[in-house]
XYZ file of C-alpha atoms in Angstrom:
771
model
C 36.833 -3.573 246.858
C 37.882 -0.201 245.413
C 39.492 0.774 248.716
C 41.341 -2.576 248.807
C 42.850 -2.010 245.364
C 43.868 1.541 246.255
C 45.508 0.452 249.501
C 47.288 -2.445 247.788
C 48.684 -0.041 245.188
C 49.853 2.352 247.884
C 51.518 -0.443 249.861
C 53.308 -1.840 246.837
C 54.646 1.575 245.947
C 55.949 2.102 249.471
C 57.576 -1.343 249.734
C 59.402 -0.747 246.475
C 61.489 1.930 248.150
C 61.823 0.651 251.726
C 65.383 -0.641 251.325
C 67.874 2.201 251.722
C 69.972 3.297 248.752
C 73.694 2.592 248.702
C 74.387 6.271 249.204
C 72.259 9.318 249.644
C 72.014 11.740 246.790
C 73.106 15.325 246.886
C 70.166 17.201 248.351
C 67.738 18.348 245.699
C 66.968 22.067 245.756
C 64.405 23.028 248.368
C 62.511 26.218 249.175
C 60.500 27.672 252.000
C 56.725 27.499 251.637
C 54.071 28.831 253.986
C 50.651 27.719 252.748
C 50.744 24.331 254.540
C 51.587 25.719 257.996
C 51.081 29.539 257.806
C 54.776 29.746 258.748
C 57.872 29.128 256.592
C 58.840 25.459 256.290
C 61.076 23.592 253.888
C 59.139 21.977 251.050
C 60.403 18.463 251.796
C 59.524 18.883 255.502
C 55.951 20.096 254.928
C 53.217 18.067 256.673
C 51.328 17.556 253.395
C 51.865 16.445 249.783
C 52.689 19.914 248.483
C 53.308 20.717 244.816
C 55.107 23.889 243.794
C 55.235 25.487 240.357
C 57.956 28.117 239.964
C 58.760 30.789 237.423
C 62.031 30.781 235.530
C 63.289 33.477 237.914
C 63.660 30.874 240.668
C 66.686 28.691 239.873
C 65.442 25.587 241.629
C 66.957 22.917 239.405
C 65.380 20.512 236.974
C 63.217 17.580 237.944
C 62.259 18.932 241.365
C 59.103 20.929 240.732
C 56.867 22.315 238.016
C 58.135 25.171 235.828
C 55.594 27.778 234.730
C 57.540 29.042 231.715
C 57.725 25.564 230.204
C 53.963 25.694 229.668
C 51.908 27.908 227.411
C 50.372 29.326 230.585
C 47.697 31.989 230.136
C 45.680 30.866 233.201
C 46.327 28.833 236.323
C 45.265 25.426 234.983
C 47.761 25.704 232.120
C 50.628 25.774 234.629
C 49.350 23.003 236.936
C 48.576 20.141 234.556
C 51.218 18.038 236.350
C 49.792 18.501 239.838
C 48.149 15.163 240.785
C 45.708 16.659 243.281
C 43.931 18.993 240.864
C 41.345 18.702 238.122
C 40.367 21.677 235.957
C 38.013 22.163 233.049
C 36.605 25.039 231.028
C 37.482 28.606 231.976
C 40.446 27.593 234.158
C 42.385 27.167 230.873
C 43.591 30.169 228.908
C 42.178 29.296 225.480
C 38.565 28.962 226.669
C 35.836 31.494 227.429
C 36.422 33.090 230.856
C 33.859 33.276 233.632
C 33.299 32.109 237.205
C 30.464 29.853 236.076
C 32.138 28.558 232.918
C 34.527 26.008 234.399
C 34.949 23.159 236.834
C 37.522 22.406 239.505
C 38.153 19.735 242.093
C 40.920 19.075 244.597
C 41.309 15.496 245.831
C 37.749 14.773 244.825
C 36.322 17.833 246.586
C 34.660 19.724 243.746
C 33.451 23.231 243.103
C 33.959 26.153 245.445
C 35.122 24.116 248.451
C 38.837 24.925 248.089
C 40.525 28.221 248.869
C 42.283 29.988 245.994
C 44.579 32.810 247.102
C 46.923 35.446 245.778
C 49.647 36.204 248.324
C 47.643 34.579 251.098
C 44.370 36.417 250.430
C 41.373 34.638 248.964
C 39.968 35.476 245.537
C 36.886 33.243 245.956
C 33.859 35.417 245.271
C 31.433 36.582 247.931
C 28.530 35.475 245.706
C 29.117 31.787 245.047
C 32.637 31.221 246.438
C 33.673 30.393 242.859
C 36.810 31.745 241.187
C 37.262 33.909 238.118
C 40.452 32.229 236.872
C 41.157 35.047 234.427
C 41.877 37.374 237.376
C 45.286 35.715 237.943
C 48.050 37.317 235.869
C 50.407 34.466 235.030
C 53.241 36.770 233.908
C 53.305 38.215 237.443
C 53.552 34.849 239.260
C 56.719 33.856 241.119
C 55.433 30.483 242.280
C 52.248 28.540 243.012
C 51.838 26.412 246.139
C 49.301 23.577 245.898
C 48.400 22.144 249.315
C 45.683 19.443 249.135
C 43.758 18.067 252.071
C 41.501 19.254 254.876
C 42.881 22.675 255.861
C 39.993 24.327 257.679
C 42.150 24.126 260.825
C 44.320 26.901 259.404
C 42.372 28.553 256.577
C 38.696 28.159 257.519
C 35.608 27.104 255.631
C 36.959 27.769 252.140
C 39.702 25.160 252.566
C 37.709 21.943 252.721
C 39.571 20.478 249.744
C 42.816 22.367 250.277
C 44.442 25.636 249.276
C 46.180 26.996 246.194
C 48.340 30.039 246.936
C 49.670 32.144 244.053
C 52.764 34.109 245.127
C 53.427 37.317 243.196
C 56.872 38.376 242.034
C 58.480 40.751 244.530
C 60.779 43.525 243.388
C 64.462 42.828 244.104
C 66.055 45.086 241.463
C 65.076 47.338 238.570
C 63.498 45.175 235.921
C 61.338 45.700 232.825
C 59.596 42.782 231.149
C 57.204 42.276 228.299
C 55.718 39.539 226.172
C 53.512 39.447 223.087
C 52.218 36.546 221.074
C 49.639 35.233 218.664
C 47.845 31.889 218.520
C 46.744 30.231 215.297
C 44.289 27.354 215.115
C 41.086 26.710 216.979
C 40.791 29.314 218.431
C 42.788 32.278 217.073
C 43.948 34.693 219.779
C 46.583 37.240 220.705
C 48.045 38.525 223.957
C 50.436 41.112 225.351
C 51.682 41.953 228.832
C 54.223 44.284 230.403
C 55.757 44.520 233.853
C 57.980 46.826 235.854
C 59.593 46.068 239.205
C 62.086 48.124 241.155
C 63.701 48.204 244.590
C 65.126 51.480 245.906
C 67.829 52.127 248.477
C 65.399 53.749 250.922
C 63.464 50.502 251.395
C 60.721 51.260 248.907
C 59.753 48.828 246.184
C 57.214 48.859 243.380
C 55.705 46.254 241.072
C 53.359 47.027 238.169
C 51.855 44.532 235.714
C 49.412 44.976 232.824
C 47.972 42.386 230.464
C 45.507 41.977 227.604
C 44.141 38.915 225.780
C 41.837 38.860 222.774
C 40.281 35.608 221.580
C 38.211 35.047 218.420
C 36.784 31.842 219.930
C 35.457 28.907 217.901
C 32.190 27.062 217.392
C 31.589 24.750 220.338
C 27.919 25.244 221.288
C 25.474 23.235 219.171
C 21.680 23.218 218.908
C 20.350 19.720 219.541
C 16.736 18.631 219.445
C 14.850 15.534 220.484
C 13.106 14.070 217.421
C 10.275 11.548 217.238
C 9.018 9.480 214.329
C 6.070 11.073 212.579
C 4.753 12.684 209.416
C 3.856 16.130 210.777
C 5.837 19.283 210.164
C 7.392 21.241 207.335
C 9.774 19.080 205.271
C 13.405 20.124 205.801
C 16.864 18.742 205.124
C 20.223 19.176 206.863
C 19.607 17.738 210.333
C 22.531 15.645 211.635
C 21.644 12.462 213.550
C 23.337 12.093 216.951
C 22.461 11.213 220.530
C 22.289 13.251 223.679
C 24.652 12.671 226.615
C 22.258 10.061 228.017
C 22.342 8.010 224.813
C 18.875 9.021 223.595
C 18.487 9.676 219.845
C 18.565 13.341 218.891
C 19.604 15.579 216.010
C 21.821 18.634 215.533
C 20.057 21.444 213.654
C 22.672 24.193 213.988
C 25.194 25.971 216.183
C 25.176 29.182 218.173
C 28.189 30.797 216.510
C 31.457 31.870 218.051
C 31.747 33.646 221.408
C 34.679 36.076 221.049
C 36.043 37.538 224.261
C 38.736 39.795 225.622
C 40.208 40.351 229.056
C 42.284 43.055 230.722
C 44.310 42.781 233.915
C 46.359 45.238 235.909
C 47.865 45.465 239.351
C 50.048 47.773 241.384
C 51.923 46.775 244.535
C 54.034 48.995 246.788
C 56.558 47.639 249.296
C 58.325 49.338 252.165
C 60.972 47.764 254.387
C 61.078 50.031 257.413
C 63.846 47.828 258.776
C 65.072 44.272 258.450
C 62.406 43.291 261.002
C 59.431 45.407 259.896
C 57.946 45.295 256.394
C 54.775 46.565 254.735
C 53.096 46.209 251.357
C 49.875 47.526 249.877
C 48.347 47.246 246.448
C 45.344 47.051 244.200
C 44.326 44.996 241.183
C 41.687 45.283 238.497
C 40.520 42.690 236.024
C 37.727 42.525 233.478
C 36.546 40.207 230.763
C 33.787 40.720 228.219
C 32.206 38.116 225.953
C 30.477 38.831 222.659
C 28.361 36.844 220.224
C 28.390 36.209 216.479
C 25.771 35.018 214.018
C 24.460 31.521 214.512
C 24.449 28.826 211.825
C 21.203 27.068 210.951
C 21.878 23.682 209.329
C 18.296 22.903 208.284
C 16.385 24.343 205.352
C 12.985 23.899 203.759
C 11.689 24.767 200.309
C 11.748 28.450 201.195
C 15.261 28.508 202.668
C 16.360 28.429 206.321
C 13.721 27.097 208.700
C 13.566 29.306 211.803
C 10.528 28.286 213.841
C 7.668 25.829 213.967
C 7.444 22.046 213.580
C 9.904 20.521 211.112
C 10.275 17.057 209.636
C 13.487 15.561 208.289
C 13.166 12.090 206.725
C 10.298 11.073 208.996
C 11.664 12.631 212.170
C 9.641 15.552 213.509
C 10.871 18.189 215.926
C 10.080 21.741 217.003
C 12.267 24.777 216.326
C 12.253 28.220 217.991
C 14.348 31.264 217.167
C 15.726 31.357 220.706
C 17.091 27.806 220.306
C 20.062 29.470 218.604
C 20.587 32.169 221.242
C 23.429 32.375 223.761
C 23.499 34.350 226.998
C 25.896 36.896 225.536
C 27.091 39.543 225.881
C 28.313 39.070 229.422
C 30.950 40.677 231.612
C 32.724 40.201 234.918
C 34.890 42.747 236.720
C 36.712 42.844 240.026
C 38.539 45.563 241.908
C 40.657 44.381 244.824
C 42.623 46.331 247.419
C 44.987 44.664 249.877
C 47.661 45.303 252.464
C 49.990 43.330 254.691
C 52.562 43.921 257.415
C 54.983 41.825 259.440
C 57.220 42.855 262.309
C 59.533 41.247 264.820
C 58.474 42.285 268.315
C 60.986 40.176 270.267
C 63.539 37.449 269.690
C 61.661 34.543 268.198
C 58.342 36.428 268.147
C 56.766 38.011 265.058
C 53.416 39.663 264.430
C 51.797 39.837 261.010
C 48.458 40.939 259.639
C 46.661 41.484 256.369
C 43.479 42.967 254.978
C 41.785 42.643 251.628
C 38.585 44.020 250.140
C 37.153 43.067 246.755
C 34.146 44.296 244.815
C 33.010 41.979 242.034
C 30.252 42.360 239.483
C 29.118 39.990 236.793
C 26.215 40.312 234.415
C 24.755 38.390 231.515
C 21.736 38.835 229.278
C 18.895 36.349 228.878
C 15.958 35.963 226.533
C 12.292 35.468 227.405
C 10.733 32.488 225.643
C 8.117 33.523 223.121
C 9.075 37.206 223.283
C 12.681 37.226 222.142
C 14.343 36.323 218.890
C 17.993 35.737 218.088
C 19.342 39.292 218.429
C 16.374 41.360 219.486
C 13.072 41.569 221.288
C 12.440 42.000 224.983
C 14.454 40.061 227.540
C 16.273 40.464 230.815
C 19.705 41.017 232.317
C 20.997 39.368 235.484
C 23.496 41.386 237.545
C 25.242 40.089 240.673
C 27.274 42.727 242.550
C 29.049 41.183 245.524
C 31.825 42.080 247.938
C 34.261 40.239 250.168
C 36.258 41.563 253.109
C 39.065 39.499 254.652
C 41.311 40.456 257.537
C 43.560 38.487 259.868
C 46.185 38.932 262.574
C 48.692 36.287 263.614
C 51.331 35.942 266.328
C 54.204 33.530 265.678
C 56.456 32.594 268.598
C 59.330 30.172 269.116
C 58.865 28.917 272.682
C 61.920 27.155 274.031
C 63.701 24.597 271.916
C 60.756 22.389 271.082
C 57.662 24.494 270.351
C 56.873 26.738 267.384
C 53.443 28.291 268.010
C 51.084 30.450 265.994
C 47.959 32.079 267.378
C 45.668 34.110 265.158
C 42.261 35.446 264.415
C 40.387 36.471 261.303
C 37.174 38.114 260.179
C 35.482 37.701 256.801
C 32.354 39.309 255.389
C 30.561 38.615 252.106
C 27.603 40.480 250.603
C 25.326 39.906 247.612
C 22.893 42.290 245.868
C 21.643 40.433 242.796
C 18.853 41.735 240.574
C 17.211 40.631 237.327
C 15.916 43.474 235.176
C 13.681 43.423 232.118
C 15.169 44.970 228.985
C 13.357 46.146 225.873
C 16.253 44.873 223.725
C 17.641 41.761 225.361
C 21.103 41.850 223.722
C 21.626 45.435 224.938
C 22.380 45.651 228.692
C 21.662 49.408 228.699
C 17.919 49.015 228.014
C 16.687 48.113 231.506
C 13.083 49.041 232.284
C 11.907 47.133 235.386
C 13.208 44.795 238.092
C 11.575 41.373 238.301
C 13.776 39.516 240.812
C 16.138 40.467 243.648
C 18.335 38.453 245.995
C 20.265 40.034 248.857
C 22.435 38.432 251.476
C 25.258 38.886 253.948
C 27.443 36.387 255.759
C 30.250 36.798 258.269
C 32.872 34.447 259.672
C 34.705 35.272 262.896
C 37.531 32.881 263.694
C 40.402 32.093 266.047
C 43.047 29.485 265.299
C 46.224 28.027 266.759
C 48.966 25.607 265.812
C 51.872 24.172 267.769
C 54.763 22.575 265.918
C 56.501 20.288 268.399
C 59.976 18.847 267.811
C 60.264 16.522 270.837
C 63.429 14.693 269.688
C 65.289 17.701 268.329
C 68.252 17.650 270.722
C 68.677 13.953 271.375
C 70.706 13.000 268.310
C 68.905 9.683 267.974
C 69.718 7.350 265.090
C 67.151 7.202 262.301
C 65.663 10.506 263.431
C 66.810 13.351 261.225
C 63.443 15.094 261.512
C 60.468 14.334 263.707
C 57.872 17.139 263.774
C 54.389 17.007 265.254
C 51.709 19.579 264.431
C 48.715 20.134 266.699
C 46.190 22.725 265.585
C 42.602 23.780 265.394
C 40.288 26.594 264.401
C 36.979 27.766 265.818
C 34.706 29.494 263.296
C 31.521 31.403 264.059
C 29.428 31.785 260.892
C 26.214 33.662 260.460
C 24.117 34.675 257.457
C 20.861 36.354 256.587
C 19.209 37.352 253.347
C 16.074 37.879 251.325
C 14.698 37.420 247.832
C 11.654 38.703 246.006
C 9.899 38.466 242.673
C 7.448 40.855 241.024
C 5.368 40.469 237.841
C 6.313 42.949 235.143
C 4.841 44.143 231.867
C 7.139 41.778 229.982
C 6.616 38.888 232.423
C 3.067 39.274 233.803
C 2.736 35.607 234.811
C 5.582 35.647 237.333
C 4.563 34.522 240.807
C 4.954 37.380 243.255
C 6.736 36.659 246.541
C 8.882 38.383 249.122
C 10.906 36.168 251.447
C 12.906 37.612 254.316
C 15.038 34.893 255.865
C 16.074 35.354 259.491
C 19.625 35.369 260.825
C 21.264 31.929 260.870
C 24.256 30.937 262.972
C 26.564 27.926 262.969
C 29.758 27.300 264.905
C 32.406 24.809 263.921
C 35.654 23.567 265.450
C 38.133 22.018 263.009
C 41.053 20.181 264.678
C 44.012 18.703 262.829
C 47.048 16.626 263.712
C 50.028 16.077 261.399
C 53.384 14.364 261.681
C 56.594 14.514 259.629
C 59.302 11.892 260.089
C 62.632 11.719 258.249
C 64.544 8.561 259.254
C 67.139 8.967 256.494
C 68.243 11.827 254.320
C 66.621 10.141 251.307
C 63.085 9.648 252.648
C 60.450 11.741 254.435
C 57.181 10.313 255.726
C 54.159 12.413 256.528
C 50.616 11.844 257.724
C 47.681 13.872 258.960
C 44.133 13.546 260.213
C 41.590 16.306 260.649
C 38.172 17.746 259.993
C 36.965 20.530 257.738
C 33.736 22.311 256.908
C 32.308 24.561 254.225
C 29.306 26.848 254.836
C 26.755 27.326 252.034
C 27.352 30.306 249.766
C 25.008 33.273 249.536
C 24.029 32.073 246.085
C 23.015 28.642 247.402
C 21.111 30.170 250.304
C 19.231 33.058 248.734
C 19.562 33.260 244.940
C 18.407 31.225 241.969
C 20.976 30.121 239.415
C 20.356 29.712 235.684
C 22.360 27.640 233.194
C 21.743 26.743 229.574
C 21.145 23.075 228.799
C 20.738 20.603 225.977
C 18.470 17.585 225.507
C 16.182 19.454 224.986
C 17.561 22.963 224.533
C 16.488 25.288 227.312
C 17.387 26.681 230.726
C 17.969 24.815 233.995
C 16.978 26.707 237.136
C 18.617 25.746 240.429
C 16.530 26.838 243.393
C 18.150 28.167 246.558
C 17.464 26.920 250.076
C 17.968 29.250 253.067
C 18.090 26.252 255.432
C 21.123 24.527 253.939
C 23.616 23.239 256.497
C 27.382 23.504 256.338
C 29.187 20.646 254.616
C 31.533 18.623 256.820
C 34.550 16.439 256.152
C 36.720 14.017 258.064
C 39.917 13.207 256.223
C 43.260 11.525 256.657
C 46.305 10.881 254.522
C 49.661 9.154 254.668
C 52.489 9.676 252.238
C 56.185 9.551 251.533
C 58.806 11.525 249.621
C 61.842 9.676 248.305
C 65.052 11.377 247.103
C 67.191 8.683 245.533
C 70.887 8.798 244.553
C 69.914 8.574 240.894
C 68.542 12.121 241.226
C 65.073 10.702 241.353
C 62.296 12.247 243.394
C 59.156 10.230 244.164
C 56.108 11.439 246.038
C 53.184 9.148 246.846
C 50.123 9.731 249.028
C 47.043 7.727 249.956
C 44.060 9.707 251.244
C 40.463 9.273 252.370
C 37.753 11.899 252.785
C 34.372 11.149 254.339
C 31.761 13.832 253.682
C 28.527 14.683 255.422
C 25.790 17.107 254.379
C 27.454 17.681 250.998
C 25.462 20.276 249.050
C 24.308 18.790 245.774
C 21.623 19.440 243.174
C 18.457 17.369 243.455
C 16.518 16.907 240.198
C 12.964 18.267 240.471
C 11.952 18.629 236.809
C 13.937 16.954 234.016
C 13.586 16.490 230.268
C 11.842 19.783 229.502
C 12.915 23.155 228.118
C 12.707 24.513 231.687
C 14.296 21.962 234.017
C 14.464 22.613 237.755
C 17.038 21.456 240.308
C 17.232 22.288 243.993
C 20.246 22.630 246.287
C 20.044 19.984 249.009
C 22.335 18.468 251.623
C 23.288 14.967 250.501
C 23.461 12.509 253.404
C 26.977 11.082 253.071
C 29.681 10.493 250.469
C 33.319 9.427 250.369
C 36.470 10.020 248.338
C 39.336 7.491 248.475
C 42.412 8.011 246.360
C 46.082 7.582 245.679
C 48.382 10.001 243.867
C 52.004 9.639 242.893
C 54.641 11.714 241.146
C 58.036 10.653 239.802
C 60.607 13.219 238.641
C 63.889 12.043 237.169
C 66.863 14.176 236.194
C 68.384 12.089 233.404
C 71.255 14.450 232.560
C 72.120 18.039 233.315
C 70.010 18.947 230.275
C 67.070 16.547 230.492
C 64.453 15.853 233.173
C 61.449 13.514 232.913
C 58.302 13.197 235.019
C 55.268 11.000 235.481
C 52.104 11.697 237.471
C 49.160 9.399 238.230
C 45.968 9.853 240.258
C 43.298 7.263 241.023
C 40.149 8.278 242.922
C 36.994 6.471 243.914
C 33.990 8.590 244.947
C 30.496 7.492 245.942
C 27.343 8.895 247.488
C 26.549 6.507 250.350
C 23.384 8.047 251.771
C 20.727 10.449 250.531
C 17.341 10.311 252.194
C 15.929 12.999 249.869
C 16.814 11.094 246.665
C 17.749 7.465 247.241
C 18.548 6.967 243.532
C 21.734 9.006 244.097
C 23.191 6.363 246.402
C 26.107 4.635 244.696
C 26.621 7.441 242.172
C 29.964 9.189 241.791
C 30.520 12.837 242.645
C 30.668 15.427 239.874
C 33.846 16.934 238.423
C 36.049 14.106 239.703
C 37.848 11.911 237.130
C 38.470 8.385 238.349
C 41.868 8.158 236.667
C 44.283 10.734 235.301
C 47.964 10.644 234.461
C 50.626 12.678 232.721
C 54.033 11.889 231.226
C 56.543 14.390 229.945
C 59.912 16.013 230.131
C 61.909 19.229 230.072
C 65.133 19.788 228.150
C 67.574 22.664 228.204
C 70.801 23.068 226.219
C 72.651 26.340 225.816
C 70.167 28.875 224.395
C 67.499 26.223 223.743
C 64.821 24.858 226.055
C 61.867 22.599 225.365
C 59.118 20.652 227.093
C 56.543 18.059 226.073
C 53.645 16.443 227.890
C 50.988 13.786 227.350
C 48.023 14.188 229.714
C 45.098 11.760 230.079
C 41.968 12.771 231.995
C 39.248 10.238 232.680
C 35.529 10.704 232.279
C 33.586 12.869 234.699
C 29.948 13.667 235.286
C 28.747 17.256 235.519
C 27.608 18.624 238.861
C 24.001 18.770 237.665
C 24.115 15.116 236.495
C 23.559 13.737 239.970
C 22.328 10.358 238.652
C 25.359 9.831 236.369
C 23.190 9.513 233.263
C 25.631 11.185 230.858
C 27.457 7.989 229.907
C 27.669 8.617 226.153
C 30.961 9.987 224.826
C 31.704 12.123 221.791
C 28.461 14.111 221.733
C 27.542 17.652 222.696
C 26.626 17.995 226.368
C 28.743 15.132 227.661
C 32.092 15.074 229.485
C 34.553 12.933 227.547
C 37.734 11.243 228.678
C 40.547 12.767 226.644
C 44.273 12.718 225.983
C 46.165 15.892 225.093
C 49.683 16.293 223.760
C 51.281 19.696 224.400
C 54.801 20.950 223.705
C 56.853 24.134 223.802
C 60.279 25.118 222.498
C 62.154 28.348 223.246
C 65.316 29.982 221.938
C 67.143 32.672 223.858
C 68.219 35.151 221.186
C 70.358 37.045 223.663
C 70.488 37.677 227.398
C 67.249 39.660 227.280
C 65.125 38.304 224.427
C 63.492 34.867 224.039
C 61.401 33.522 221.180
C 58.996 30.609 221.840
C 56.649 28.349 219.913
C 54.068 26.248 221.773
C 51.562 23.691 220.544
C 48.440 22.642 222.452
C 46.341 19.600 221.569
C 48.886 18.644 218.924
C 46.882 15.573 217.889
C 43.830 17.807 217.366
C 41.635 15.535 219.476
C 37.940 16.352 219.247
C 36.364 16.073 222.689
C 33.641 17.630 224.782
C 33.527 19.025 228.290
C 29.847 19.798 227.781
C 30.908 22.207 224.995
C 33.318 21.203 222.236
C 36.843 22.000 223.458
C 39.668 23.798 221.633
C 41.471 21.941 218.872
C 45.063 22.229 217.696
C 46.644 25.623 218.390
C 50.152 26.945 217.736
C 51.343 29.963 219.731
C 54.357 32.099 218.822
C 55.596 34.634 221.341
C 58.482 37.000 221.974
C 59.485 37.971 225.511
C 61.950 40.598 226.649
C 63.477 41.383 230.030
C 65.844 44.190 230.970
């Protein structure tokens, strides 16, 4: 039934525009993109529903694509709220606490780390969990962002099961200095500053440097909830706030965990050299770091002697237990990355080019943790978890125009990821420099060796047929050879003498996968382009899922959820297809609509082993089967030379259809996928003034650990609410080089949760200069 309604909606939208317009419009601005084909292709001729966000440096016209500067964009999600294929939460937004494990992401219903996020064509997915530290992308250094949804393992490998997002850095074309500084008032308070320098010299050399800093005071969003039962036992207290947990069960709030201030620093250096018009090189390096802190907690309950810190309490006939560590957070924490990269391209014959790239990243993240019964709020013994990991990526590609009808690429790539995680006891758990003994280790290595090809065929190019302006066929495929091995061990320590000792050495595993794909692009008239594709994709398990435990804090009751690894996990597999259309109407209207289906096998999900305790346990398992069916549409209308409006809508239906290990999951929806989302807004520009406004609705989701979709209650801590945000920005160009801006986020100050309470109303004032 859900598929029927989606298909009916897609058909109605297509029929609405089947009759040709009286006259074709003047062609809307178009640009070359490369992420959909690994070769340059015009945006409107791409074999996928591609979205592009551009910086103000690219004069692409209003109403044709997203504009980064018209958003208060500190991180990637801030700039892509109008992209129908994407869903973000948590750390992907610039006013929330950073961290690879602090956010959620899905692309056409494919959640988590199954999509490839790149900077200049090189992945920034970590070697540990394949997740992304969104704070590592410097938004002031972005020229454009290419969003390419769909199964793209045929070109990009196992990371691209849901699609690819490619962030293109600003290249130096002339001498240019830039800078921006601003302050945010509201919830939370923050400040930021960044500077940039780009230059191009006559001898072919070019340089680009960018530096940035953000400081955020944070806000209270993490609450202490307890399950209470009727009874007369316990010390009498007052101050508990009645509520429910995310499953609708009665509970109470007894306090909060204080603010989590944080800061981040980013820097990168890129060098360019054009040896000739046909041969070009660039190399560079980037560094980014964030650090989170903690502040004093707030205890809402008190007895006759003042604040009640531990023991059994009773408030108006409801009894519950309290521990000092209930109010603790896993801070401080830190994540750093150092990335080096290089690329070359050269023309070796007429119509034949060779290009290659290499990238190497070292990433480290650590966080502190308490030991129940031995730690208190800001002291006592504890432990620190550190996860150093690396990722090497290299590729070589030959691009050749063969005759009049074939445009061929042939390439190969090699990727290697390593993990060396260790948990160490500390004699002061808030101080990471007090390590005394190692209790747990997890080590792993995986490699992916790949060859790929694609042939773009234009069989009707020279025939001049009516109703055939463009007819392109893409045939491609990729063969990936993946292997992994790893080990983990645990040892009792003086602080944790009851730990179960083990030492597991997992043998080498190998899997091979071939991912074919076929796409077609057909332009019968200058005002419409049709596209469709069908293909397969895969995603191998991460080193974290194979060999390392994962720990997350939880509520209902307060505690820690451990997710156990499984060295025998299989690769996830997908079969997907899509069909869509782009309309360019004489009213300067651009409409893009796509219907898609993804069928998944062996999807890695978390099976509940122990639930409802202070120490819950999940296990990574391969779910039998699941599907994602959806439709997405975008309308962009240039009303006048000064005003452009847009509307975006996405409707997705996801279901688990088979799970032999946990049959109760059948019929449940996949995590981090809203069923419905839409956005309405506009951009206005007049003389020195520019402004934008947006209303964005995001439907309810379930967290990835809520595999049974139990978190149905809204408006309480620990749940994932549907929400509507109103954002706006206005800028005034003081002179040719200086611009002053004021931006408001969550202007209606909506209170909503994405597990934690989310930021409220904020107003940001900033001044930018460019010379």
